[in-house]
Coordinates of C-alpha atoms in Angstrom, one line a residue:
Chain M
X1 CA 21.0 -25.5 46.7
X2 CA 24.4 -26.5 48.1
X3 CA 27.1 -25.8 45.4
X4 CA 28.9 -29.1 45.0
X5 CA 31.4 -28.4 42.2
X6 CA 34.4 -26.3 41.6
X7 CA 36.5 -25.2 38.6
X8 CA 40.3 -25.6 38.4
X9 CA 42.3 -23.5 35.9
X10 CA 46.0 -24.0 35.2
X11 CA 47.4 -21.0 33.4
X12 CA 50.5 -21.7 31.4
X13 CA 52.6 -19.8 28.9
X14 CA 51.3 -21.6 25.9
X15 CA 47.9 -23.1 27.0
X16 CA 45.5 -22.8 29.9
X17 CA 43.6 -25.9 31.0
X18 CA 40.2 -25.7 32.6
X19 CA 38.3 -28.4 34.4
X20 CA 35.1 -28.9 36.4
X21 CA 35.8 -31.0 39.4
X22 CA 33.5 -32.7 42.0
X23 CA 34.2 -33.2 45.7
X24 CA 36.0 -36.5 45.1
X25 CA 38.5 -34.9 42.7
X26 CA 37.1 -36.3 39.5
X27 CA 37.4 -34.0 36.6
X28 CA 34.0 -34.3 35.0
X29 CA 34.6 -32.0 32.0
X30 CA 37.6 -30.2 30.7
X31 CA 38.9 -27.9 28.0
X32 CA 42.0 -26.1 26.9
X33 CA 42.5 -22.7 25.3
X34 CA 45.7 -21.0 24.1
X35 CA 47.4 -18.4 26.3
X36 CA 49.8 -17.1 23.9
X37 CA 47.7 -15.4 21.2
X38 CA 46.7 -12.3 23.0
X39 CA 50.0 -10.3 23.1
X40 CA 49.9 -7.9 25.9
X41 CA 46.1 -7.6 26.1
X42 CA 45.1 -9.1 29.5
X43 CA 41.5 -8.3 29.1
X44 CA 41.2 -10.3 25.8
X45 CA 42.8 -13.2 27.4
X46 CA 40.5 -13.2 30.4
X47 CA 37.5 -12.7 28.2
X48 CA 38.5 -15.8 26.3
X49 CA 39.2 -17.8 29.5
X50 CA 35.8 -16.8 31.0
X51 CA 34.0 -17.9 27.9
X52 CA 35.8 -21.2 28.0
X53 CA 35.0 -21.7 31.7
X54 CA 31.3 -21.0 31.0
X55 CA 31.4 -23.4 28.2
X56 CA 33.0 -26.1 30.3
X57 CA 30.5 -25.6 33.1
X58 CA 27.7 -25.9 30.6
X59 CA 29.2 -29.1 29.1
X60 CA 29.3 -30.5 32.5
X61 CA 25.7 -29.5 33.1
X62 CA 26.6 -27.8 36.3
X63 CA 25.4 -24.2 35.7
X64 CA 24.5 -22.5 39.1
X65 CA 26.3 -25.3 40.9
X66 CA 29.8 -23.9 41.0
X67 CA 31.2 -22.9 44.4
X68 CA 34.3 -21.2 43.2
X69 CA 37.1 -21.2 40.8
X70 CA 40.7 -21.9 41.8
X71 CA 43.6 -20.7 39.5
X72 CA 47.2 -21.6 39.4
X73 CA 49.3 -19.2 37.3
X74 CA 52.9 -18.1 37.1
X75 CA 53.5 -15.3 39.7
X76 CA 49.9 -15.6 40.8
X77 CA 49.5 -13.9 44.1
X78 CA 47.2 -15.5 46.7
X79 CA 46.8 -12.3 48.7
X80 CA 46.2 -9.7 46.0
X81 CA 44.6 -11.9 43.2
X82 CA 47.1 -10.4 40.9
X83 CA 49.2 -11.9 38.2
X84 CA 52.3 -9.6 38.1
X85 CA 55.4 -9.5 36.0
X86 CA 55.3 -13.0 34.8
X87 CA 58.1 -13.3 32.2
X88 CA 56.4 -16.3 30.4
X89 CA 52.9 -14.6 30.1
X90 CA 53.0 -11.9 27.4
X91 CA 49.8 -10.3 28.8
X92 CA 51.3 -10.0 32.4
X93 CA 55.0 -9.8 31.6
X94 CA 55.2 -6.0 32.1
X95 CA 52.2 -5.2 34.3
X96 CA 50.3 -6.4 37.3
X97 CA 46.9 -7.7 36.2
X98 CA 44.0 -7.8 38.7
X99 CA 43.2 -11.3 37.6
X100 CA 40.9 -12.6 40.3
X101 CA 38.7 -9.5 40.2
X102 CA 38.4 -9.4 36.5
X103 CA 37.6 -13.1 36.1
X104 CA 35.0 -13.0 38.9
X105 CA 33.3 -10.1 37.1
X106 CA 33.3 -12.0 33.8
X107 CA 31.9 -15.1 35.6
X108 CA 28.9 -13.1 37.0
X109 CA 30.3 -13.2 40.5
X110 CA 31.6 -16.7 41.1
X111 CA 34.5 -16.2 43.5
X112 CA 38.1 -16.8 42.2
X113 CA 41.1 -17.9 44.3
X114 CA 44.5 -17.5 42.7
X115 CA 48.0 -18.7 43.5
X116 CA 51.1 -19.5 41.6
X117 CA 51.2 -22.8 39.6
X118 CA 53.7 -24.6 41.8
X119 CA 51.6 -23.8 45.1
X120 CA 48.5 -25.1 43.3
X121 CA 50.4 -28.3 42.4
X122 CA 51.4 -28.6 46.1
X123 CA 47.8 -28.3 47.1
X124 CA 46.8 -30.9 44.5
X125 CA 49.4 -33.4 45.7
X126 CA 48.3 -32.9 49.3
X127 CA 44.7 -33.3 48.5
X128 CA 44.8 -36.0 45.8
X129 CA 48.4 -37.2 45.2
X130 CA 51.6 -38.6 46.7
X131 CA 51.7 -36.0 49.6
X132 CA 48.4 -37.1 51.1
X133 CA 48.9 -37.2 54.8
X134 CA 52.0 -35.2 54.7
X135 CA 52.1 -32.0 56.6
X136 CA 55.6 -30.8 55.7
X137 CA 56.9 -31.1 52.2
X138 CA 58.4 -29.2 49.4
X139 CA 56.9 -29.3 45.9
X140 CA 59.4 -28.7 43.1
X141 CA 58.0 -28.3 39.6
X142 CA 60.6 -29.2 36.9
X143 CA 59.0 -27.7 33.8
X144 CA 60.1 -24.9 31.4
X145 CA 61.2 -23.3 34.6
X146 CA 61.7 -24.4 38.1
X147 CA 58.7 -23.6 40.5
X148 CA 58.2 -24.5 44.1
X149 CA 55.4 -24.7 46.7
X150 CA 56.3 -25.1 50.3
X151 CA 53.9 -26.7 52.7
X152 CA 54.5 -26.2 56.4
X153 CA 52.2 -27.8 59.0
X154 CA 49.6 -28.6 56.3
X155 CA 49.6 -25.1 54.8
X156 CA 51.1 -23.5 51.8
X157 CA 53.7 -20.9 52.8
X158 CA 52.7 -17.5 51.2
X159 CA 54.9 -15.3 53.2
X160 CA 54.5 -11.6 53.9
X161 CA 53.6 -10.6 50.3
X162 CA 52.2 -13.8 48.9
X163 CA 55.3 -14.5 46.8
X164 CA 57.0 -17.2 49.0
X165 CA 58.5 -20.2 47.4
X166 CA 60.7 -19.0 44.6
X167 CA 63.2 -21.8 45.1
X168 CA 63.9 -21.9 41.3
X169 CA 65.6 -18.6 41.8
X170 CA 68.0 -19.6 44.7
X171 CA 71.6 -19.7 43.7
X172 CA 73.4 -23.0 42.8
X173 CA 76.4 -21.7 40.9
X174 CA 78.0 -18.7 42.6
X175 CA 80.9 -17.9 40.2
X176 CA 80.2 -17.4 36.5
X177 CA 76.8 -18.8 36.8
X178 CA 74.5 -18.9 33.8
X179 CA 72.3 -15.9 33.1
X180 CA 68.7 -16.7 34.3
X181 CA 65.5 -15.3 32.8
X182 CA 65.0 -13.3 36.0
X183 CA 68.0 -11.2 35.2
X184 CA 70.4 -12.7 37.7
X185 CA 73.0 -15.4 37.4
X186 CA 73.5 -18.9 38.7
X187 CA 69.8 -19.7 39.6
X188 CA 68.6 -23.3 39.9
X189 CA 66.2 -22.7 37.2
X190 CA 69.0 -21.8 34.7
X191 CA 70.4 -25.3 35.1
X192 CA 67.6 -27.7 36.2
X193 CA 64.6 -26.8 34.2
X194 CA 63.8 -28.3 30.8
X195 CA 65.4 -25.3 29.2
X196 CA 68.5 -25.6 31.5
X197 CA 69.0 -29.2 30.5
X198 CA 68.8 -28.3 26.8
X199 CA 71.3 -25.5 27.5
X200 CA 73.7 -27.8 29.3
X201 CA 73.6 -30.1 26.3
X202 CA 74.4 -27.3 23.8
X203 CA 77.2 -26.0 26.0
X204 CA 78.8 -29.4 26.5
X205 CA 78.6 -30.4 23.0
X206 CA 80.2 -27.2 21.9
X207 CA 83.1 -27.5 24.4
X208 CA 83.9 -31.1 23.8
X209 CA 84.4 -33.5 21.0
X210 CA 82.9 -36.5 22.6
X211 CA 80.7 -38.3 20.1
X212 CA 76.9 -38.2 21.0
X213 CA 73.6 -39.0 19.4
X214 CA 72.7 -35.3 20.3
X215 CA 75.1 -34.1 17.7
X216 CA 72.6 -35.1 15.1
X217 CA 69.7 -33.1 16.7
X218 CA 68.9 -29.6 15.8
X219 CA 67.4 -27.3 18.5
X220 CA 68.0 -29.8 21.3
X221 CA 65.3 -30.0 23.9
X222 CA 65.3 -31.9 27.2
X223 CA 63.2 -34.6 25.6
X224 CA 66.0 -35.2 23.1
X225 CA 68.5 -35.6 25.9
X226 CA 66.1 -38.1 27.6
X227 CA 65.7 -40.1 24.4
X228 CA 69.5 -40.2 24.0
X229 CA 70.0 -41.3 27.6
X230 CA 67.6 -44.1 27.0
X231 CA 69.9 -45.2 24.2
X232 CA 72.8 -45.2 26.6
X233 CA 74.4 -42.0 25.2
X234 CA 77.2 -41.1 27.5
X235 CA 76.9 -37.3 27.1
X236 CA 73.2 -37.5 27.7
X237 CA 73.7 -39.7 30.8
X238 CA 76.3 -37.2 32.1
X239 CA 73.9 -34.3 31.6
X240 CA 71.3 -36.0 33.9
X241 CA 74.1 -36.9 36.4
X242 CA 75.0 -33.2 36.5
X243 CA 71.4 -31.9 36.6
X244 CA 70.5 -34.4 39.4
X245 CA 73.5 -33.5 41.4
X246 CA 72.7 -29.8 41.3
X247 CA 69.2 -30.5 42.3
X248 CA 70.2 -32.8 45.2
X249 CA 72.7 -30.2 46.4
X250 CA 70.0 -27.5 46.3
X251 CA 67.6 -29.8 48.2
X252 CA 70.1 -30.1 51.0
X253 CA 69.8 -26.5 51.7
X254 CA 66.0 -26.4 51.3
X255 CA 65.9 -29.1 54.0
X256 CA 67.8 -27.0 56.4
X257 CA 65.0 -24.4 56.0
X258 CA 61.8 -26.3 56.6
X259 CA 62.8 -29.9 57.5
X260 CA 60.3 -31.5 55.1
X261 CA 59.2 -35.2 55.2
X262 CA 59.7 -35.3 51.4
X263 CA 60.6 -33.3 48.3
X264 CA 57.9 -33.9 45.7
X265 CA 58.8 -33.6 42.1
X266 CA 56.3 -32.9 39.2
X267 CA 56.6 -31.6 35.6
X268 CA 58.0 -32.6 32.2
X269 CA 61.6 -33.1 33.4
X270 CA 60.5 -35.2 36.4
X271 CA 59.6 -37.8 33.8
X272 CA 63.3 -38.4 33.6
X273 CA 63.2 -40.0 37.0
X274 CA 65.2 -43.0 36.0
X275 CA 68.2 -40.8 35.3
X276 CA 67.8 -38.1 37.9
X277 CA 66.8 -40.1 41.0
X278 CA 70.2 -41.5 42.0
X279 CA 72.4 -38.6 41.5
X280 CA 69.8 -36.4 43.3
X281 CA 69.7 -38.8 46.3
X282 CA 73.4 -39.1 46.4
X283 CA 74.0 -35.3 46.3
X284 CA 71.2 -34.5 48.8
X285 CA 72.4 -37.1 51.4
X286 CA 76.0 -36.2 50.7
X287 CA 75.4 -32.5 51.4
X288 CA 72.6 -32.4 54.0
X289 CA 73.2 -31.8 57.7
X290 CA 73.8 -35.1 59.5
X291 CA 70.5 -35.1 61.3
X292 CA 68.7 -35.4 58.0
X293 CA 71.0 -37.9 56.3
X294 CA 68.9 -40.7 54.7
X295 CA 65.7 -39.3 56.3
X296 CA 64.1 -37.2 53.6
X297 CA 62.3 -38.9 50.7
X298 CA 62.3 -37.7 47.1
X299 CA 58.9 -38.7 45.5
X300 CA 57.5 -38.2 42.1
X301 CA 53.9 -37.0 41.5
X302 CA 51.6 -39.9 40.6
X303 CA 48.9 -37.6 39.3
X304 CA 48.2 -37.7 35.6
X305 CA 49.9 -34.6 34.4
X306 CA 46.9 -33.3 32.4
X307 CA 44.8 -33.6 35.7
X308 CA 47.2 -32.5 38.2
X309 CA 47.3 -28.9 37.6
X310 CA 43.5 -28.7 37.3
X311 CA 43.0 -30.6 40.5
X312 CA 45.6 -28.6 42.4
X313 CA 44.0 -25.3 41.3
X314 CA 40.5 -26.6 42.0
X315 CA 41.4 -27.7 45.5
X316 CA 42.0 -24.0 46.3
X317 CA 38.5 -23.3 45.4
X318 CA 37.0 -25.5 48.2
X319 CA 38.4 -23.1 50.7
X320 CA 36.4 -20.2 49.2
Chain B
X1 CA 44.9 -20.5 92.2
X2 CA 45.6 -19.4 88.7
X3 CA 49.3 -19.8 87.8
X4 CA 50.5 -16.5 86.6
X5 CA 54.2 -16.9 86.2
X6 CA 56.5 -18.8 84.0
X7 CA 60.2 -19.7 84.0
X8 CA 62.5 -19.1 80.9
X9 CA 65.8 -20.9 80.6
X10 CA 68.5 -20.2 78.0
X11 CA 70.9 -23.1 77.9
X12 CA 74.3 -22.1 76.3
X13 CA 77.5 -23.9 75.9
X14 CA 79.3 -22.0 78.8
X15 CA 76.4 -20.8 81.0
X16 CA 72.6 -21.3 81.4
X17 CA 70.4 -18.3 82.3
X18 CA 67.3 -18.8 84.3
X19 CA 64.5 -16.2 84.9
X20 CA 61.1 -16.1 86.5
X21 CA 58.8 -14.0 84.2
X22 CA 55.4 -12.4 84.6
X23 CA 52.7 -12.0 82.1
X24 CA 53.9 -8.6 81.0
X25 CA 57.4 -9.9 80.3
X26 CA 59.2 -8.6 83.3
X27 CA 61.9 -10.8 84.6
X28 CA 61.2 -10.7 88.3
X29 CA 64.2 -12.9 89.4
X30 CA 67.1 -14.4 87.6
X31 CA 70.2 -16.5 88.1
X32 CA 73.0 -18.1 86.0
X33 CA 74.8 -21.5 86.3
X34 CA 77.6 -22.9 84.4
X35 CA 76.8 -25.5 81.7
X36 CA 80.4 -26.7 81.0
X37 CA 81.5 -28.2 84.2
X38 CA 79.5 -31.6 84.0
X39 CA 81.4 -33.3 81.1
X40 CA 79.2 -35.8 79.5
X41 CA 77.1 -36.3 82.5
X42 CA 73.6 -35.0 81.5
X43 CA 71.8 -35.9 84.7
X44 CA 74.3 -34.0 86.8
X45 CA 73.7 -30.9 84.7
X46 CA 69.9 -31.3 84.8
X47 CA 70.1 -31.8 88.6
X48 CA 72.0 -28.5 89.0
X49 CA 69.6 -26.7 86.6
X50 CA 66.5 -27.9 88.6
X51 CA 68.1 -26.8 91.8
X52 CA 68.8 -23.4 90.4
X53 CA 65.3 -23.1 89.0
X54 CA 63.8 -23.9 92.3
X55 CA 66.1 -21.5 94.0
X56 CA 65.1 -18.7 91.5
X57 CA 61.4 -19.5 92.0
X58 CA 61.9 -19.3 95.8
X59 CA 63.7 -16.0 95.5
X60 CA 60.9 -14.6 93.5
X61 CA 58.4 -15.8 96.1
X62 CA 56.3 -17.6 93.5
X63 CA 56.4 -21.3 94.6
X64 CA 53.3 -23.1 93.4
X65 CA 52.5 -20.3 91.0
X66 CA 54.6 -21.4 88.0
X67 CA 52.5 -22.4 85.0
X68 CA 55.4 -23.9 83.0
X69 CA 59.0 -23.8 82.1
X70 CA 60.2 -22.8 78.6
X71 CA 63.7 -23.7 77.5
X72 CA 65.9 -22.7 74.5
X73 CA 68.9 -25.0 74.0
X74 CA 71.1 -25.8 71.0
X75 CA 69.5 -28.6 69.1
X76 CA 66.5 -28.6 71.3
X77 CA 63.6 -30.4 69.8
X78 CA 60.1 -29.1 70.2
X79 CA 58.3 -32.3 69.4
X80 CA 60.5 -34.8 71.3
X81 CA 61.7 -32.7 74.2
X82 CA 65.2 -34.0 73.5
X83 CA 68.5 -32.2 73.3
X84 CA 70.4 -34.3 70.7
X85 CA 73.9 -34.3 69.4
X86 CA 74.7 -30.6 70.2
X87 CA 78.3 -30.1 69.4
X88 CA 78.6 -27.1 71.9
X89 CA 77.1 -29.0 74.9
X90 CA 79.5 -31.7 76.3
X91 CA 76.6 -33.5 78.0
X92 CA 74.6 -33.7 74.8
X93 CA 77.3 -33.8 72.2
X94 CA 77.2 -37.5 71.6
X95 CA 73.8 -38.6 72.8
X96 CA 70.1 -37.6 72.7
X97 CA 69.0 -36.5 76.2
X98 CA 65.4 -36.6 77.1
X99 CA 65.6 -33.1 78.5
X100 CA 62.0 -32.1 79.0
X101 CA 61.0 -35.3 80.7
X102 CA 64.0 -35.3 83.1
X103 CA 63.6 -31.6 84.0
X104 CA 59.9 -32.0 84.6
X105 CA 60.5 -34.9 86.9
X106 CA 63.2 -32.9 88.9
X107 CA 60.8 -30.0 89.1
X108 CA 58.0 -32.1 90.6
X109 CA 56.0 -32.1 87.6
X110 CA 56.0 -28.6 86.4
X111 CA 55.6 -29.0 82.5
X112 CA 58.6 -28.1 80.3
X113 CA 58.5 -26.9 76.6
X114 CA 61.7 -27.1 74.7
X115 CA 63.0 -25.6 71.5
X116 CA 66.3 -24.5 70.0
X117 CA 67.8 -21.3 71.2
X118 CA 67.2 -19.5 67.9
X119 CA 63.5 -20.4 67.8
X120 CA 63.2 -19.2 71.4
X121 CA 64.8 -15.9 70.4
X122 CA 62.3 -15.6 67.5
X123 CA 59.3 -16.2 69.8
X124 CA 60.9 -13.6 72.2
X125 CA 61.2 -11.0 69.5
X126 CA 57.6 -11.7 68.4
X127 CA 56.2 -11.5 71.8
X128 CA 58.3 -8.6 73.3
X129 CA 60.7 -7.3 70.8
X130 CA 61.2 -5.7 67.3
X131 CA 59.1 -8.4 65.6
X132 CA 55.9 -7.5 67.5
X133 CA 53.1 -7.5 64.9
X134 CA 55.1 -9.3 62.3
X135 CA 53.7 -12.7 61.1
X136 CA 56.5 -13.6 58.7
X137 CA 60.2 -13.0 59.6
X138 CA 63.5 -14.8 59.9
X139 CA 65.5 -14.6 63.1
X140 CA 69.2 -15.0 62.7
X141 CA 71.3 -15.3 65.7
X142 CA 74.9 -14.4 65.2
X143 CA 76.7 -15.7 68.2
X144 CA 79.5 -18.3 68.6
X145 CA 77.6 -20.0 65.8
X146 CA 74.8 -19.0 63.4
X147 CA 71.3 -20.1 64.4
X148 CA 67.9 -19.3 62.9
X149 CA 64.3 -19.4 63.7
X150 CA 61.7 -19.0 60.9
X151 CA 58.3 -17.5 61.6
X152 CA 55.6 -18.2 59.0
X153 CA 52.1 -16.8 59.5
X154 CA 52.8 -16.1 63.2
X155 CA 54.1 -19.5 64.0
X156 CA 57.7 -21.0 64.4
X157 CA 58.4 -23.5 61.6
X158 CA 59.4 -26.8 63.2
X159 CA 59.0 -29.0 60.2
X160 CA 58.5 -32.8 60.0
X161 CA 60.9 -33.7 62.8
X162 CA 61.2 -30.5 64.9
X163 CA 64.7 -29.5 63.5
X164 CA 63.7 -27.0 60.8
X165 CA 65.5 -23.6 60.6
X166 CA 69.2 -24.6 60.4
X167 CA 70.1 -21.7 58.1
X168 CA 73.6 -21.5 59.7
X169 CA 74.3 -24.6 57.8
X170 CA 73.2 -23.6 54.4
X171 CA 76.0 -23.3 51.9
X172 CA 77.6 -19.9 51.1
X173 CA 81.0 -21.0 49.5
X174 CA 80.6 -23.9 47.2
X175 CA 84.3 -24.5 46.3
X176 CA 87.0 -24.9 48.8
X177 CA 84.7 -23.7 51.6
X178 CA 85.9 -23.8 55.1
X179 CA 85.4 -26.7 57.3
X180 CA 82.4 -26.3 59.6
X181 CA 81.8 -27.8 63.0
X182 CA 79.1 -29.8 61.5
X183 CA 81.6 -31.8 59.4
X184 CA 80.8 -30.2 56.1
X185 CA 82.3 -27.3 54.2
X186 CA 81.3 -23.8 53.2
X187 CA 78.4 -23.3 55.7
X188 CA 77.3 -19.7 56.6
X189 CA 78.3 -20.4 60.2
X190 CA 81.9 -21.1 59.2
X191 CA 82.1 -17.5 58.0
X192 CA 79.5 -15.3 59.7
X193 CA 79.6 -16.4 63.3
X194 CA 81.8 -14.7 65.9
X195 CA 84.2 -17.7 65.4
X196 CA 84.0 -17.3 61.6
X197 CA 84.9 -13.5 61.8
X198 CA 87.9 -14.4 64.0
X199 CA 89.0 -17.1 61.5
X200 CA 88.7 -14.6 58.7
X201 CA 90.9 -12.2 60.6
X202 CA 93.6 -15.0 61.2
X203 CA 93.5 -16.2 57.6
X204 CA 93.7 -12.8 56.1
X205 CA 96.6 -11.6 58.3
X206 CA 98.5 -14.8 57.5
X207 CA 98.0 -14.3 53.7
X208 CA 98.8 -10.6 53.4
X209 CA 101.3 -8.2 54.7
X210 CA 98.9 -5.3 55.2
X211 CA 99.5 -3.4 58.4
X212 CA 96.7 -3.9 61.0
X213 CA 96.2 -3.3 64.7
X214 CA 95.1 -6.9 64.8
X215 CA 98.6 -8.1 64.3
X216 CA 99.3 -7.0 67.8
X217 CA 96.5 -9.2 69.3
X218 CA 97.0 -12.8 70.4
X219 CA 94.1 -15.2 69.9
X220 CA 92.0 -12.7 67.9
X221 CA 88.2 -12.7 68.7
X222 CA 85.4 -11.1 66.8
X223 CA 85.4 -8.4 69.6
X224 CA 88.9 -7.6 68.7
X225 CA 88.0 -7.2 65.1
X226 CA 85.1 -4.8 66.1
X227 CA 87.5 -2.7 68.4
X228 CA 90.0 -2.4 65.5
X229 CA 87.2 -1.4 63.1
X230 CA 86.2 1.3 65.4
X231 CA 89.8 2.6 65.2
X232 CA 89.4 2.7 61.4
X233 CA 91.6 -0.3 60.9
X234 CA 91.4 -1.2 57.2
X235 CA 91.8 -5.0 57.6
X236 CA 89.1 -5.0 60.3
X237 CA 86.7 -3.0 58.1
X238 CA 87.3 -5.2 55.1
X239 CA 86.5 -8.3 57.3
X240 CA 83.1 -6.8 58.3
X241 CA 82.5 -5.9 54.6
X242 CA 83.2 -9.5 53.6
X243 CA 81.1 -10.9 56.4
X244 CA 78.2 -8.6 55.8
X245 CA 78.3 -9.4 52.0
X246 CA 78.2 -13.1 52.7
X247 CA 75.2 -12.6 55.1
X248 CA 73.3 -10.4 52.6
X249 CA 73.9 -12.9 49.8
X250 CA 72.6 -15.7 52.0
X251 CA 69.6 -13.6 53.0
X252 CA 68.5 -13.2 49.4
X253 CA 68.1 -17.0 49.1
X254 CA 66.3 -17.2 52.4
X255 CA 63.9 -14.6 51.1
X256 CA 63.1 -16.7 48.1
X257 CA 61.9 -19.4 50.5
X258 CA 59.5 -17.6 53.0
X259 CA 59.1 -14.1 51.7
X260 CA 59.6 -12.5 55.2
X261 CA 58.7 -9.0 56.0
X262 CA 62.1 -8.6 57.8
X263 CA 65.3 -10.5 58.8
X264 CA 65.8 -9.9 62.5
X265 CA 69.4 -10.1 63.9
X266 CA 70.5 -10.9 67.3
X267 CA 73.6 -12.0 69.2
X268 CA 77.1 -10.9 70.0
X269 CA 78.2 -10.2 66.5
X270 CA 75.0 -8.3 65.7
X271 CA 76.4 -5.6 67.9
X272 CA 78.7 -4.8 65.1
X273 CA 75.7 -3.4 63.3
X274 CA 77.5 -0.1 62.3
X275 CA 79.9 -2.2 60.1
X276 CA 77.6 -5.0 58.9
X277 CA 74.4 -3.1 58.0
X278 CA 75.5 -1.5 54.8
X279 CA 77.3 -4.4 53.1
X280 CA 74.4 -6.8 54.2
X281 CA 71.7 -4.5 52.6
X282 CA 73.8 -4.0 49.5
X283 CA 74.4 -7.7 49.0
X284 CA 70.8 -8.6 49.8
X285 CA 69.3 -6.1 47.5
X286 CA 71.8 -6.8 44.8
X287 CA 71.2 -10.5 44.8
X288 CA 67.5 -10.9 45.6
X289 CA 64.8 -11.6 43.0
X290 CA 63.4 -8.3 41.6
X291 CA 60.0 -8.5 43.4
X292 CA 61.8 -8.2 46.8
X293 CA 64.3 -5.6 45.9
X294 CA 64.3 -2.8 48.6
X295 CA 61.3 -4.5 50.2
X296 CA 62.7 -6.6 53.0
X297 CA 64.0 -5.0 56.1
X298 CA 67.0 -6.0 58.2
X299 CA 66.4 -5.1 61.9
X300 CA 68.4 -5.6 65.0
X301 CA 66.9 -6.9 68.3
X302 CA 66.2 -4.3 70.7
X303 CA 65.9 -6.6 73.7
X304 CA 68.6 -6.4 76.4
X305 CA 70.7 -9.4 75.5
X306 CA 70.7 -10.8 79.1
X307 CA 66.9 -10.7 79.1
X308 CA 66.1 -11.7 75.5
X309 CA 67.0 -15.4 75.7
X310 CA 65.1 -15.8 78.9
X311 CA 62.1 -13.9 77.6
X312 CA 62.0 -15.9 74.4
X313 CA 62.2 -19.3 76.2
X314 CA 59.6 -18.1 78.8
X315 CA 57.2 -17.1 76.0
X316 CA 57.0 -20.8 75.0
X317 CA 55.8 -21.7 78.5
X318 CA 52.6 -19.6 78.1
X319 CA 51.4 -22.0 75.5
X320 CA 51.7 -24.9 77.8

């Protein structure tokens, strides 16, 4: 019998989402497990994941009909099938885990294809989302961190070692840049992730006396900044202006690299579109080389966030 | 009869080099014409170029045996066959010239393939040079300006519009950066080209009183700085240290994009290898994301400079 279904898995720091997907991109069954309750025990996590995958396939009634499993995970390597030194995954923070091999074994031989979460998102947008028909675009995921997936001529760029597309760790502030989780300073991720926005808020409030709704919030998150901006809070609006400007400036250099048709944004922080779009466009077009001025689009993912990561990962599995 | 020969043309600001090349990459006849004596008259230049190409083919005794012509030119566009708004070419500085179409017509229908000079150099290195066998590398040409050709998975990255790979115009100095010929500030090219090195020398000499052999030179060029460095001149050595550090820092961000196996350097300034290599490596490995530390090579072109550009351009023609 032809195997007509695939499984997509989005491995995140806190939870992992699993879905069974048909050839049209419909998620016909899905489930979620926690990723953060296994400490450094990779095998325990993969056991739990395999059990959840089997349960999901059973629920969908598609046992024996799964062609393959596609996985998006932080630091997931397409070539080696390893998840290696991923700061946000306790079970892979200090080691290289042979993820694909282990999962295949637990799934009685169903083949597994792995890449990082941002590459999976790029494949998802190209297959089912706003990047349909685009052959050259750059996916930027604005979540807890900043990830990227670069598509050139219709294919994800993996590079020599499978780790290409770490644009969240390109430099945006050269002098006295903020410390980044990667151990260096001034990275895009340290400023333009959800964590970066919250950090900007805390720094600015500390160094000014400007009144702000945010002064009443404990443990400010990027969502708090968004809510305050919606209320017209000047500090919150300025934070988005600053964040959008840094993003747009960074994009102008990314464009010089691969001359994309569009930058595609996805992730929690991308929901602040109404405050980010204008400063991003202004900074991008103000800093880009003349030939690209007013030529490159910035578009936002239209996929339901809960589906997008699963769909992206699942799209990988069709190539197996 | 099978057509077994190609022509490679390297169009530069001052001269254009033409060569007839066989399938093994031997340049069997070559000639040079000036590029800078036609003002803004593109047709006059292309007429002269076509006449020189015909003469070169005749000299090689290969009339009727030419499969195609490959051309590398600043701002040459692979998709459109145009040379457009190239600051260093008077005849294309303010207009888009339908270069490939015009040249084909003048050559009685021999097909012409065009790309920018750095992409041509990348193809040359991949076909005949130090990048043989590499599928992922970044070519950086350190000449009057700084050009780049990016190879991903064995193919040159052209991007959505054919202009990908303008890494000479990514930002290296964000605040009070030098004005660049492109109209912006702080570009890699404004610091790390032959012109940039000469500019650094002039600026530094003006703003310090340190003794230097360079103080005796009128109209300092990068070659003068090289000669002085060879004599152990402290200022000259510091200039290369500074230039190499900026290059290496820029490379660390380029690596985050496409995860290349190597950065390949070519061009006049690359001859200062003995002074550039160490600061470049130090800055690159000091700034790159952990996963790439001490992993990416910096290699220098081994092709004879006079042949390399012709060979690179000619390699394009085999695909015609």
